Tab-separated table of C-alpha atoms and ligand atoms in Angstrom:
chain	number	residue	atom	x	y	z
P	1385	UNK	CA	4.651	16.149	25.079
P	1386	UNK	CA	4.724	18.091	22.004
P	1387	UNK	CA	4.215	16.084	18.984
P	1388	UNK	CA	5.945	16.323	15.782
P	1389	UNK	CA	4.575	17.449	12.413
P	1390	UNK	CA	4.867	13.459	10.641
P	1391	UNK	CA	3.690	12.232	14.037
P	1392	UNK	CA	0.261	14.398	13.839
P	1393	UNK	CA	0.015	13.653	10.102
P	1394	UNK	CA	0.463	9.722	11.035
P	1395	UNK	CA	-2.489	10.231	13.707
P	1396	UNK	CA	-4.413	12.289	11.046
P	1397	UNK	CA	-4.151	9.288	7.993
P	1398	UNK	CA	-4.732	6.829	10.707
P	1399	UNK	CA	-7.986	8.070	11.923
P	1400	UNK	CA	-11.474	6.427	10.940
P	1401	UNK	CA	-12.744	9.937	9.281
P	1402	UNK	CA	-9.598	10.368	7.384
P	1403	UNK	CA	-10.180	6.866	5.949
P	1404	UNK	CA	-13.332	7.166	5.362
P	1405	UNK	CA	-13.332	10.772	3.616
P	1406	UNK	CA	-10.188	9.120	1.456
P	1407	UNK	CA	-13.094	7.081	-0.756
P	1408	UNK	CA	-16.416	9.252	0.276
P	1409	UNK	CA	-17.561	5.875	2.431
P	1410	UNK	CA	-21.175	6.973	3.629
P	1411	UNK	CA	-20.737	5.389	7.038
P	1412	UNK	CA	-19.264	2.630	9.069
P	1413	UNK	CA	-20.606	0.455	11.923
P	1414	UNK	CA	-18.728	-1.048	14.726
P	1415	UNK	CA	-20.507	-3.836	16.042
P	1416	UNK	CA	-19.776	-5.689	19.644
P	1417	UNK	CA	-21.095	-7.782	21.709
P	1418	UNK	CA	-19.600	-9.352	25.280
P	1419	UNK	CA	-21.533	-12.256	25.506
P	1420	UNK	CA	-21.209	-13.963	21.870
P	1421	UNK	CA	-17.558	-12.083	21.240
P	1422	UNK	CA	-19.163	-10.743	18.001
P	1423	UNK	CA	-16.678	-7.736	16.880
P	1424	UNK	CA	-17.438	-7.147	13.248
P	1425	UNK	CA	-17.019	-3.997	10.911
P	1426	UNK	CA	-20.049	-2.671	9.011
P	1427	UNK	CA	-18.378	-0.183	6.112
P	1428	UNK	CA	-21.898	1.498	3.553
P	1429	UNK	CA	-19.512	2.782	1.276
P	1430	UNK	CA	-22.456	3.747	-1.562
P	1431	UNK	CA	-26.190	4.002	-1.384
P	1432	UNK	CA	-26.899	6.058	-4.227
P	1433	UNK	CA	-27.722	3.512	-6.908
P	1434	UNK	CA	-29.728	1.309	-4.009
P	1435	UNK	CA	-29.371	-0.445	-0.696
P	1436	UNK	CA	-25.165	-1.155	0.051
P	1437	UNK	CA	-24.973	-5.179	-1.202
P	1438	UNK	CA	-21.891	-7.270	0.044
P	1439	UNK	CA	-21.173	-10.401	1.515
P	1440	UNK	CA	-19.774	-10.944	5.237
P	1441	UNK	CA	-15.952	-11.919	5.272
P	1442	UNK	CA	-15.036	-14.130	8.710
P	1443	UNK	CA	-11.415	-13.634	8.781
P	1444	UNK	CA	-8.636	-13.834	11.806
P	1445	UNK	CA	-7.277	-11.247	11.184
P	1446	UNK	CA	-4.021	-10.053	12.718
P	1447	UNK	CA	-5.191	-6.109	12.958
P	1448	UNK	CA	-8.481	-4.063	13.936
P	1449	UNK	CA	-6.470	-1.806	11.270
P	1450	UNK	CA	-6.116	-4.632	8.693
P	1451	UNK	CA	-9.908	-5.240	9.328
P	1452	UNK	CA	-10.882	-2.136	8.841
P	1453	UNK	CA	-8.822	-1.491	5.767
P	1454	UNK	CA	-10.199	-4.918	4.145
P	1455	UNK	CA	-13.642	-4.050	4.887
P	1456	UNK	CA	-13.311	-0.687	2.958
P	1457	UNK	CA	-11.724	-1.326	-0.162
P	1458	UNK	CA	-13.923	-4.270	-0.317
P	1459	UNK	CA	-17.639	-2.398	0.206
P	1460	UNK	CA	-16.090	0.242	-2.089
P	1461	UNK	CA	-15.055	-2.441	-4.684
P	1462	UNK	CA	-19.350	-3.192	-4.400
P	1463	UNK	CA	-19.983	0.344	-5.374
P	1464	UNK	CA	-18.192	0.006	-8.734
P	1465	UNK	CA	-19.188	-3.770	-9.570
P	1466	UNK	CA	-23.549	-3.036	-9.045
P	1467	UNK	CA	-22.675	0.124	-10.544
P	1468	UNK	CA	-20.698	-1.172	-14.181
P	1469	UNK	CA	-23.500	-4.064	-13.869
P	1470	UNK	CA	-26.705	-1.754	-14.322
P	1471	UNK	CA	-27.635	-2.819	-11.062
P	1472	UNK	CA	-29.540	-0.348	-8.533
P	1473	UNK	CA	-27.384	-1.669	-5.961
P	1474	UNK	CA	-25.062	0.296	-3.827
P	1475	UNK	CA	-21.811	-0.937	-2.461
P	1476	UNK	CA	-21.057	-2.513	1.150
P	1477	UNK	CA	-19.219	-4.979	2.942
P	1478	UNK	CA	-19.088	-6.346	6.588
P	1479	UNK	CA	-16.694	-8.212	8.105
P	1480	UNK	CA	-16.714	-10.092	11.225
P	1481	UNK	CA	-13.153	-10.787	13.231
P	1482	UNK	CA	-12.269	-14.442	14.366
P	1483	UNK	CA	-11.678	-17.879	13.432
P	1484	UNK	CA	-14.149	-19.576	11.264
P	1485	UNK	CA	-13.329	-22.854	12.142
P	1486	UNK	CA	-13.385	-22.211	15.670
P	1487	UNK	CA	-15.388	-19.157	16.484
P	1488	UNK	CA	-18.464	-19.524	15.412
P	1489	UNK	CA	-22.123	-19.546	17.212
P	1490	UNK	CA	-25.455	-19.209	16.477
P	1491	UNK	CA	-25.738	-16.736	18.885
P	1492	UNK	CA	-22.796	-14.784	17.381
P	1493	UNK	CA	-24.541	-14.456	13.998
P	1494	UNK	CA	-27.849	-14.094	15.396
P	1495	UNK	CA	-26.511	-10.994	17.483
P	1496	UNK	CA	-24.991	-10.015	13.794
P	1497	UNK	CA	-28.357	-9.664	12.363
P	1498	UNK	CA	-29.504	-7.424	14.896
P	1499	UNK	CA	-27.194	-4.848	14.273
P	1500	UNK	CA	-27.792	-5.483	10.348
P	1501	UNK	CA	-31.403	-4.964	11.352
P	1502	UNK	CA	-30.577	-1.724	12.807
P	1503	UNK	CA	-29.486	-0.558	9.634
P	1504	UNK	CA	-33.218	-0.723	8.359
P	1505	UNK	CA	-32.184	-2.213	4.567
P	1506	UNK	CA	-29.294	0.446	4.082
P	1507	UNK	CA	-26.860	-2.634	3.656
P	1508	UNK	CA	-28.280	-5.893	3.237
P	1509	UNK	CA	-25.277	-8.998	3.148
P	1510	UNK	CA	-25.029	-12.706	1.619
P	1511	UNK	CA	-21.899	-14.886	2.002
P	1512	UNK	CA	-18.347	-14.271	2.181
P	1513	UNK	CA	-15.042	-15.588	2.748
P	1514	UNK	CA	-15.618	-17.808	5.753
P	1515	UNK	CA	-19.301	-17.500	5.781
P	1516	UNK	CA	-21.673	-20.472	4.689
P	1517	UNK	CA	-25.717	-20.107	3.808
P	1518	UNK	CA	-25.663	-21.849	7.225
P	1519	UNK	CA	-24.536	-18.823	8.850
P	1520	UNK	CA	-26.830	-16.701	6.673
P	1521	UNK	CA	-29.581	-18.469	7.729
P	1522	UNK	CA	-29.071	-17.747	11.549
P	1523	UNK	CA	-28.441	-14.501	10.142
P	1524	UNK	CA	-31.840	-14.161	8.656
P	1525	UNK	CA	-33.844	-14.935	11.915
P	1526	UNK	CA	-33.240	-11.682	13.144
P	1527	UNK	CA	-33.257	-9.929	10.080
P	1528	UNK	CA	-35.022	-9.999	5.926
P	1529	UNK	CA	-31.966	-7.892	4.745
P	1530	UNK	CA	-30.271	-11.256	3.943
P	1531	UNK	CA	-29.583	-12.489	0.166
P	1532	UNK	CA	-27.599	-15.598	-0.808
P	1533	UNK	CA	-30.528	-17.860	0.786
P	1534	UNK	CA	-30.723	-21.614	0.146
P	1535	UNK	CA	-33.161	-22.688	-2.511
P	1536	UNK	CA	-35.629	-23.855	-0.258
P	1537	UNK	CA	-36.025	-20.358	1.254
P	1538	UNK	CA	-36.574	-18.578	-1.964
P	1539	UNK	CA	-33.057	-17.555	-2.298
P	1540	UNK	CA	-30.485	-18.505	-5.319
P	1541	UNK	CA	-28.844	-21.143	-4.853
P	1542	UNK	CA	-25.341	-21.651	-6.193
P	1543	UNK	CA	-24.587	-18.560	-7.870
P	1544	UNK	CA	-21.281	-20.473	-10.279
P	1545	UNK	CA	-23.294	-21.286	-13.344
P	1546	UNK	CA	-24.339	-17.703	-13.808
P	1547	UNK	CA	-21.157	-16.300	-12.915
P	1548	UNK	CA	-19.660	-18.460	-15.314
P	1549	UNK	CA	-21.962	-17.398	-17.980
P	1550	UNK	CA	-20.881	-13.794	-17.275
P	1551	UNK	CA	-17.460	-14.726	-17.734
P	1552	UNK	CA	-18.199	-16.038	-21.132
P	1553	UNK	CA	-20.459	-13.273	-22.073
P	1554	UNK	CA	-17.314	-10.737	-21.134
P	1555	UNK	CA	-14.729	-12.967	-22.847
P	1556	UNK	CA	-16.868	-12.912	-26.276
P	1557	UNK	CA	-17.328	-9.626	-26.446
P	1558	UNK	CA	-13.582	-9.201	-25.701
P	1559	UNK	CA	-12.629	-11.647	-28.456
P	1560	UNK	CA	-15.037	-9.684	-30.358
P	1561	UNK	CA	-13.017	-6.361	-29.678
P	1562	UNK	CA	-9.402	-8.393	-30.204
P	1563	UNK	CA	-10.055	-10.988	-33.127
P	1564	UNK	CA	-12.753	-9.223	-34.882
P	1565	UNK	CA	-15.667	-11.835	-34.339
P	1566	UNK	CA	-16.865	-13.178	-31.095
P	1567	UNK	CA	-16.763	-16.918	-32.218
P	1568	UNK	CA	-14.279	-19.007	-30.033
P	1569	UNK	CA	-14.462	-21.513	-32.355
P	1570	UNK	CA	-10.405	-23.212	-32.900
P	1571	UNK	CA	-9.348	-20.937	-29.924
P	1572	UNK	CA	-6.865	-21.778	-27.311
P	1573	UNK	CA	-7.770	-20.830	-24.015
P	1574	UNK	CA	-6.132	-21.508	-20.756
P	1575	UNK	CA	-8.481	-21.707	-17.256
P	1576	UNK	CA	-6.648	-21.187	-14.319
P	1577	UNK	CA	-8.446	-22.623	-11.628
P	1578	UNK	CA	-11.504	-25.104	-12.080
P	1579	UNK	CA	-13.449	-25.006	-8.628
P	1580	UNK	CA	-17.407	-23.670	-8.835
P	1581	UNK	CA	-16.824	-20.856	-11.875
P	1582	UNK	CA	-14.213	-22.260	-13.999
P	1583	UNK	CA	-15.618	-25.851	-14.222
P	1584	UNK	CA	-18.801	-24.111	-15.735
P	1585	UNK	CA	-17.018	-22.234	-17.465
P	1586	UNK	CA	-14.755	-24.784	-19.106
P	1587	UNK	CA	-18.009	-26.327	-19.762
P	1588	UNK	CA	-19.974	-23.570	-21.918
P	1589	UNK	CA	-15.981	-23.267	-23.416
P	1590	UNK	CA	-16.231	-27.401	-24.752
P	1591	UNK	CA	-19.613	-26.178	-26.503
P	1592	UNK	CA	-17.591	-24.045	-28.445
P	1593	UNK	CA	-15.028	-26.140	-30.482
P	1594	UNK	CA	-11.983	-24.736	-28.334
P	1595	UNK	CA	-8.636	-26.052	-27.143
P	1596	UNK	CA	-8.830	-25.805	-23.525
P	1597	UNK	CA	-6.109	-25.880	-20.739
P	1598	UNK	CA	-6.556	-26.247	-17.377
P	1599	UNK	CA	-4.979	-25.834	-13.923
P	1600	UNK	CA	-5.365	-26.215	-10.803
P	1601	UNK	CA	-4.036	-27.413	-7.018
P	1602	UNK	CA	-6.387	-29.791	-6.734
P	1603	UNK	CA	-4.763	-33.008	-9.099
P	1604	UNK	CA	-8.487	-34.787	-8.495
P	1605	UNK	CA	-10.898	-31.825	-9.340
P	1606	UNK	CA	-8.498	-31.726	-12.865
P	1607	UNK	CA	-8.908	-35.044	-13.172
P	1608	UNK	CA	-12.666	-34.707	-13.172
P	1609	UNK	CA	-13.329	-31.763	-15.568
P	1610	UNK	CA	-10.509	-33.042	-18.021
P	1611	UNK	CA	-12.365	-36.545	-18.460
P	1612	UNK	CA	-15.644	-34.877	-18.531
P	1613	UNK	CA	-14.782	-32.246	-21.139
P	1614	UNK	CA	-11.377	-33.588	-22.897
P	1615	UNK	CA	-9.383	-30.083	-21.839
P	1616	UNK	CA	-5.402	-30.660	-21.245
P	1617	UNK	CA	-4.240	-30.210	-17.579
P	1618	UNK	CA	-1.196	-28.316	-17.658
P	1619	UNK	CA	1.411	-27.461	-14.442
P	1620	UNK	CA	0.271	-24.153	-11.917
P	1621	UNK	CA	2.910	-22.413	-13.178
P	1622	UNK	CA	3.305	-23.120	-17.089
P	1623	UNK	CA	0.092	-21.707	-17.277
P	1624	UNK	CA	1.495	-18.327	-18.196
P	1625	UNK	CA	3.686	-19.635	-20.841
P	1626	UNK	CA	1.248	-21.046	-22.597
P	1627	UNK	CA	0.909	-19.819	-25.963
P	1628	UNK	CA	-3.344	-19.469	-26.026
P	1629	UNK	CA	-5.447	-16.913	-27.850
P	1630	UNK	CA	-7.000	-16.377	-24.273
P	1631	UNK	CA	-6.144	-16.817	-20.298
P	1632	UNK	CA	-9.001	-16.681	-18.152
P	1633	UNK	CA	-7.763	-16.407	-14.284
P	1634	UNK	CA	-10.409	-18.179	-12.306
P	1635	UNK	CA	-8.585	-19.157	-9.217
P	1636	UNK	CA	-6.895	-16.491	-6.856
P	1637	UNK	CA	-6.772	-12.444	-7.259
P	1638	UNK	CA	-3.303	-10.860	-8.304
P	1639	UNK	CA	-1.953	-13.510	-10.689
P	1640	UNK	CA	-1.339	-10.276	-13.032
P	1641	UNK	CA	1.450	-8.876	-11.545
P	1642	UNK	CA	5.437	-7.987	-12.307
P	1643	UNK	CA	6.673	-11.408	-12.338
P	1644	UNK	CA	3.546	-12.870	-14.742
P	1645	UNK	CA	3.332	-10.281	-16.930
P	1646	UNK	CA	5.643	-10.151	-18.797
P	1647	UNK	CA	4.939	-14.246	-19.337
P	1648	UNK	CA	1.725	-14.035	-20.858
P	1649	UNK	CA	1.202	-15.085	-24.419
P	1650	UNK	CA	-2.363	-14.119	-24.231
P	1651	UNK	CA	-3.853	-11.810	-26.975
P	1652	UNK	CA	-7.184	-11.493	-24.178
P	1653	UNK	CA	-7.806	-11.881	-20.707
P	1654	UNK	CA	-11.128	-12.750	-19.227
P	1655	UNK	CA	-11.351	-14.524	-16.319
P	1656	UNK	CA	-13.797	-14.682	-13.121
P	1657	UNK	CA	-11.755	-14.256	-10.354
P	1658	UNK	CA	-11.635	-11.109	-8.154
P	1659	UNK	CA	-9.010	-8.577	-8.323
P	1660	UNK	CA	-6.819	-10.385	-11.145
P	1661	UNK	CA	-4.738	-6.926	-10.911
P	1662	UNK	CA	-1.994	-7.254	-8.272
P	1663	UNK	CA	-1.738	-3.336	-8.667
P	1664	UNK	CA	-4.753	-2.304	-10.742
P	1665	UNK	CA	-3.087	1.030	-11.868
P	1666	UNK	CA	0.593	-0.255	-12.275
P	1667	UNK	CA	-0.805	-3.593	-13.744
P	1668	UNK	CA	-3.819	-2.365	-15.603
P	1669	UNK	CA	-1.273	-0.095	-17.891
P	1670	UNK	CA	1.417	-2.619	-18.099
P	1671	UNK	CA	-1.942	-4.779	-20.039
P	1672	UNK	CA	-2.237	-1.375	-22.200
P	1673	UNK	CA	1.263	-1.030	-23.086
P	1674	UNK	CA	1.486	-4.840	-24.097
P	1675	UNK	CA	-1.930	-4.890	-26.336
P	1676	UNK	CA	-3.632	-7.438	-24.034
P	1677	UNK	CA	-7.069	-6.816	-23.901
P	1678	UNK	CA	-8.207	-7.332	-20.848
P	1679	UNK	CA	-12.012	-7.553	-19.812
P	1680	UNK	CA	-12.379	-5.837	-16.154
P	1681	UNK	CA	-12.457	-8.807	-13.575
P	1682	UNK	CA	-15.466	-6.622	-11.486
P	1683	UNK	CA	-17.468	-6.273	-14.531
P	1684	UNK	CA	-16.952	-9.759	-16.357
P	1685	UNK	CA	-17.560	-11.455	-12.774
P	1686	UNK	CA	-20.219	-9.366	-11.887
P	1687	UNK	CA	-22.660	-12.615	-12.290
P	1688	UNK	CA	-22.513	-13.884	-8.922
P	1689	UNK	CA	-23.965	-10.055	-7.640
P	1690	UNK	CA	-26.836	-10.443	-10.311
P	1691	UNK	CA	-27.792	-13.333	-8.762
P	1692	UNK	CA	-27.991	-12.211	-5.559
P	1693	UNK	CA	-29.814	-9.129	-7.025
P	1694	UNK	CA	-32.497	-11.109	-8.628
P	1695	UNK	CA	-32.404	-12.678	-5.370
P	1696	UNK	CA	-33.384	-9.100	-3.453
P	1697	UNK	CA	-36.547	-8.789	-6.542
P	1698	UNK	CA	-37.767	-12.149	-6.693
P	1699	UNK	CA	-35.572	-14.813	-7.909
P	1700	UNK	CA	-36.144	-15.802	-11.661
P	1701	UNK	CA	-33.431	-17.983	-12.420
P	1702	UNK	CA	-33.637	-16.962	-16.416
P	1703	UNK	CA	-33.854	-13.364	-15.713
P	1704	UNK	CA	-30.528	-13.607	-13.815
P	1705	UNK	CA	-29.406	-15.545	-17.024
P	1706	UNK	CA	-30.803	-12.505	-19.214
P	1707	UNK	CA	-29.144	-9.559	-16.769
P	1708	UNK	CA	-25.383	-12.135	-17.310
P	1709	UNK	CA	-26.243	-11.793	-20.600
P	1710	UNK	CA	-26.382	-7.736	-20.797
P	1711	UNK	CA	-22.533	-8.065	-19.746
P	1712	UNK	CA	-21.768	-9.184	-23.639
P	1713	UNK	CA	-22.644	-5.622	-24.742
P	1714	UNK	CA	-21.317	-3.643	-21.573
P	1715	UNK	CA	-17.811	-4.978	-22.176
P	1716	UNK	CA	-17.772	-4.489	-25.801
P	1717	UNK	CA	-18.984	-0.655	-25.246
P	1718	UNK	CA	-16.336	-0.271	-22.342
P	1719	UNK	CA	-13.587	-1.841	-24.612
P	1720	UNK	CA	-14.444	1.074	-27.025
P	1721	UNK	CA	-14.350	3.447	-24.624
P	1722	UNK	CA	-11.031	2.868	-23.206
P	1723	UNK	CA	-9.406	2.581	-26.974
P	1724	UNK	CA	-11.062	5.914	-27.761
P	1725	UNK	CA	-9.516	7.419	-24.297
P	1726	UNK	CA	-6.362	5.591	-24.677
P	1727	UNK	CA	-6.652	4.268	-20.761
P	1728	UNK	CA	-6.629	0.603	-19.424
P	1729	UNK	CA	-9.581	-0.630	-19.676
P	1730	UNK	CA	-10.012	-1.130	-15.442
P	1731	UNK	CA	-9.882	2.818	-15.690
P	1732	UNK	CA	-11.760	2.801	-18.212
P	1733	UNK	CA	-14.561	0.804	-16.348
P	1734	UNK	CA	-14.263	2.360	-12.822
P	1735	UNK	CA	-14.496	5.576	-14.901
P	1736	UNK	CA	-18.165	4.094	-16.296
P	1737	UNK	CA	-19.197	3.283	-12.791
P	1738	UNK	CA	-18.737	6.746	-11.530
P	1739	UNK	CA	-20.171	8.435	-14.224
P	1740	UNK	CA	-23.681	5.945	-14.259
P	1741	UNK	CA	-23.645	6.272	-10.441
P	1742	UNK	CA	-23.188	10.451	-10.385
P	1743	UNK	CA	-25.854	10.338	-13.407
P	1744	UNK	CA	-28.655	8.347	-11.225
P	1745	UNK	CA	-27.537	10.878	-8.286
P	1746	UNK	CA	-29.102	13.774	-10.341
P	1747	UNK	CA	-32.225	11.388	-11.381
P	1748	UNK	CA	-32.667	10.982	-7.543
P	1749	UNK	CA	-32.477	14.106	-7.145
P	1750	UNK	CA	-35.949	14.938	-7.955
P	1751	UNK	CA	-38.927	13.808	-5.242
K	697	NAD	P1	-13.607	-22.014	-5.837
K	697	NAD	O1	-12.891	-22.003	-4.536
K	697	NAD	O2	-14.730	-22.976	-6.047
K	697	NAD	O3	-12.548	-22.299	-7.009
K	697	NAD	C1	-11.298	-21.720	-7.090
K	697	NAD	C2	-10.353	-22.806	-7.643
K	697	NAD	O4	-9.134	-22.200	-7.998
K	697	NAD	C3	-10.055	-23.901	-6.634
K	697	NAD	O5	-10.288	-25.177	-7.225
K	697	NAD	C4	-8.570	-23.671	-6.311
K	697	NAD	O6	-7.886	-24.880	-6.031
K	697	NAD	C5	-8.075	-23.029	-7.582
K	697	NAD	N1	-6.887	-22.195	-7.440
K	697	NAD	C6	-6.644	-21.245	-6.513
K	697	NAD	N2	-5.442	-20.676	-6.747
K	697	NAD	C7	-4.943	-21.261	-7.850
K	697	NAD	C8	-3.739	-21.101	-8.585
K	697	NAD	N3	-2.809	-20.214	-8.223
K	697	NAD	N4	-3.539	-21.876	-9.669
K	697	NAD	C9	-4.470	-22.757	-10.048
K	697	NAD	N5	-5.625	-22.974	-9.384
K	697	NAD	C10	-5.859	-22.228	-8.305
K	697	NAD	O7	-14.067	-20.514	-6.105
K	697	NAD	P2	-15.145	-19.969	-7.156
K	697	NAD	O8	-16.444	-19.750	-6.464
K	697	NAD	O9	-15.093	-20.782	-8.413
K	697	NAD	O10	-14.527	-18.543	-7.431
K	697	NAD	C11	-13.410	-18.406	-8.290
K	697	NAD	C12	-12.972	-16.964	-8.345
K	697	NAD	O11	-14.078	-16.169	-8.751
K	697	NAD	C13	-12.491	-16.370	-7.025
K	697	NAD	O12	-11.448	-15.451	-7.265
K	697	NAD	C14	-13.690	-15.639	-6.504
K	697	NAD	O13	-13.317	-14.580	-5.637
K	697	NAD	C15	-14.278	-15.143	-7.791
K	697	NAD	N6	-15.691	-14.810	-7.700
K	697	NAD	C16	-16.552	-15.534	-6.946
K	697	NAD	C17	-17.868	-15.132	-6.832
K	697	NAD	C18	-18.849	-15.920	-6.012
K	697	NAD	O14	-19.939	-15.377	-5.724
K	697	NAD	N7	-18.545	-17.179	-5.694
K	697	NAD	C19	-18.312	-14.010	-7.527
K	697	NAD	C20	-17.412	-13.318	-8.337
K	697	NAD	C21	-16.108	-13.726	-8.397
């Protein structure tokens, strides 16, 4: 059968190489095993900075396409976060296919480790999306390339009070850039979302003499943080009518999209949750175009990788503090940068993740 020219292009975008050339991934490893089921997706995307750091997503999901798809935007989303964090990290991801609530085994994640093993520390993981430290600790009988350990084996622990402190770090500095000083004091700020991050957050926020608003789809976990720290619950979706000096997303990614944006009321937004752009180029220069002054979600967030990172060096829970703290003066610098270049500032910072990353390539490149 001869096939036709958009048929051998389809083939051509749809092949593993193709994808992987698309972002320069390093490699990718397809793992399988008969006897647990384990079918899970390795994707290294960076190791120049360091060993390739990312959690394990469990995920049903519908496509070995949409797996492999997931698994490298994610490991190259890793690249850019160690990268704009100072971290000598490299980016990775892995994720494993099938139900969380139903298929998982000891065995299954045991037979995972092995074939992290294999890898010899080029990616090391922690948890995910439908991964507990549980899992992670099955995980780590086959293997030491494990972070996100429990407490009581020298690992972390929660990582939410440092992310959070990231968060607030980036949003200073970003109220620095907008209002001139980096005081909160009298500000209005609205948290969307108060699960692990923005409950700490909201809490370092009542330190500060602000007006906070919170949401959230739990009506009990609002209940909680608004006794505890007197903010004023609000509906899920007034929040982006609200007229505040600041919104921090800190539920769900892509809250920033075409129906939101034009909403917003915000002067700054600084949030922890992932991917807050629903289309980071579209989205990112809609923020420009507006005068919102946004403080890049994988920069700002970057807090729950430190901690993992401090994890991989000997974990020192006031040195991850310190490293959260570094993100005050990365964010103000970045801010500059992308007013002087006229760009959004997410270009701005996956711009300043490529250029530390092909700096420390030339570095390396000496024996
Ligand atoms: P979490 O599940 O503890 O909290 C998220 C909260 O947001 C939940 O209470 C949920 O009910 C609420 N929520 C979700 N969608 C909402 C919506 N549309 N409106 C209002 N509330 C909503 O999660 P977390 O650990 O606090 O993480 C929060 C965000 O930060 C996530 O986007 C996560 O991806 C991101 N993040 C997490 C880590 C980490 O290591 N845990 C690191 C960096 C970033």
């Amino acid at each position: 059968m001869v096939k036709t020219k958009e048929v051998k292009q389809q083939q051509q975008e749809m092949s593993v190489f193709h994808q992987l050339a698309a972002h320069n991934h390093e490699k990718v490893v397809f793992c399988h095993d008969h006897d647990t089921g384990l079918k899970a997706i390795i994707a290294v995307h960076s190791t120049v900075l360091g060993p390739a750091l990312g959690g394990t997503r469990m995920w049903a999901y519908a496509s070995e396409a949409e797996a492999l798809e997931d698994v490298l935007r994610l490991s190259r989303g890793m690249t850019y976060k160690a990268a704009i964090a100072g971290l000598n990290l490299g980016g990775g991801k892995a994720v494993i296919i099938g139900d969380a609530a139903k298929d998982k085994s000891e065995a299954l994640f045991r037979k995972f480790g092995r074939f992290i093993k294999n890898l010899n520390g080029s990616f090391v993981t922690a948890e995910d999306i439908g991964t507990t430290s549980k899992d992670m600790e099955y995980i780590r009988m086959e293997t030491e390339y494990v972070a996100g350990k429990p407490e009581t084996m020298g690992g972390g622990g929660d990582p939410s009070p440092v992310i959070a402190y990231g968060t607030y770090m980036g949003m200073k500095a970003a109220a620095k850039k907008a209002f001139g000083s980096d005081s909160l004091d009298g500000k209005k700020i609205a948290v969307q979302g108060v699960g692990s991050a923005g409950a700490y957050l909201v809490e370092l926020l009542a330190k500060e003499n602000t007006k906070v608003f919170i949401t959230d789809i739990y009506a009990d976990r609002l209940r909680e943080v608004s006794s505890k720290y007197g903010s004023q619950v609000v509906g899920m979706d007034d929040i982006y009518d609200l007229e505040v000096d600041i919104y921090a997303p800190c539920g769900l990614g892509g809250t920033i999209n075409d129906i939101t944006i034009d909403r917003l009321r915000c002067t700054v937004i600084a949030g922890s949750a992932n991917n807050q752009l629903r289309d980071e180029t579209v989205h990112g220069n809609a923020l420009l175009r507006r005068g919102i002054c946004y403080a890049p979600d994988f920069l700002i967030n970057s807090g729950g990788l430190i901690n993992v990172y401090a994890e991989l060096v000997g974990y020192n829970r006031e040195r991850a503090y310190a490293q959260a703290e570094r993100i005050y003066g990365y964010t103000l610098d970045l801010l500059d940068k992308a007013e002087e270049d006229d760009m959004s500032t997410h270009e701005a910072a996956v711009k300043m993740a490529e250029k530390r990353i092909a700096n420390i390539s030339k570095v390396r490149s000496t024996y």
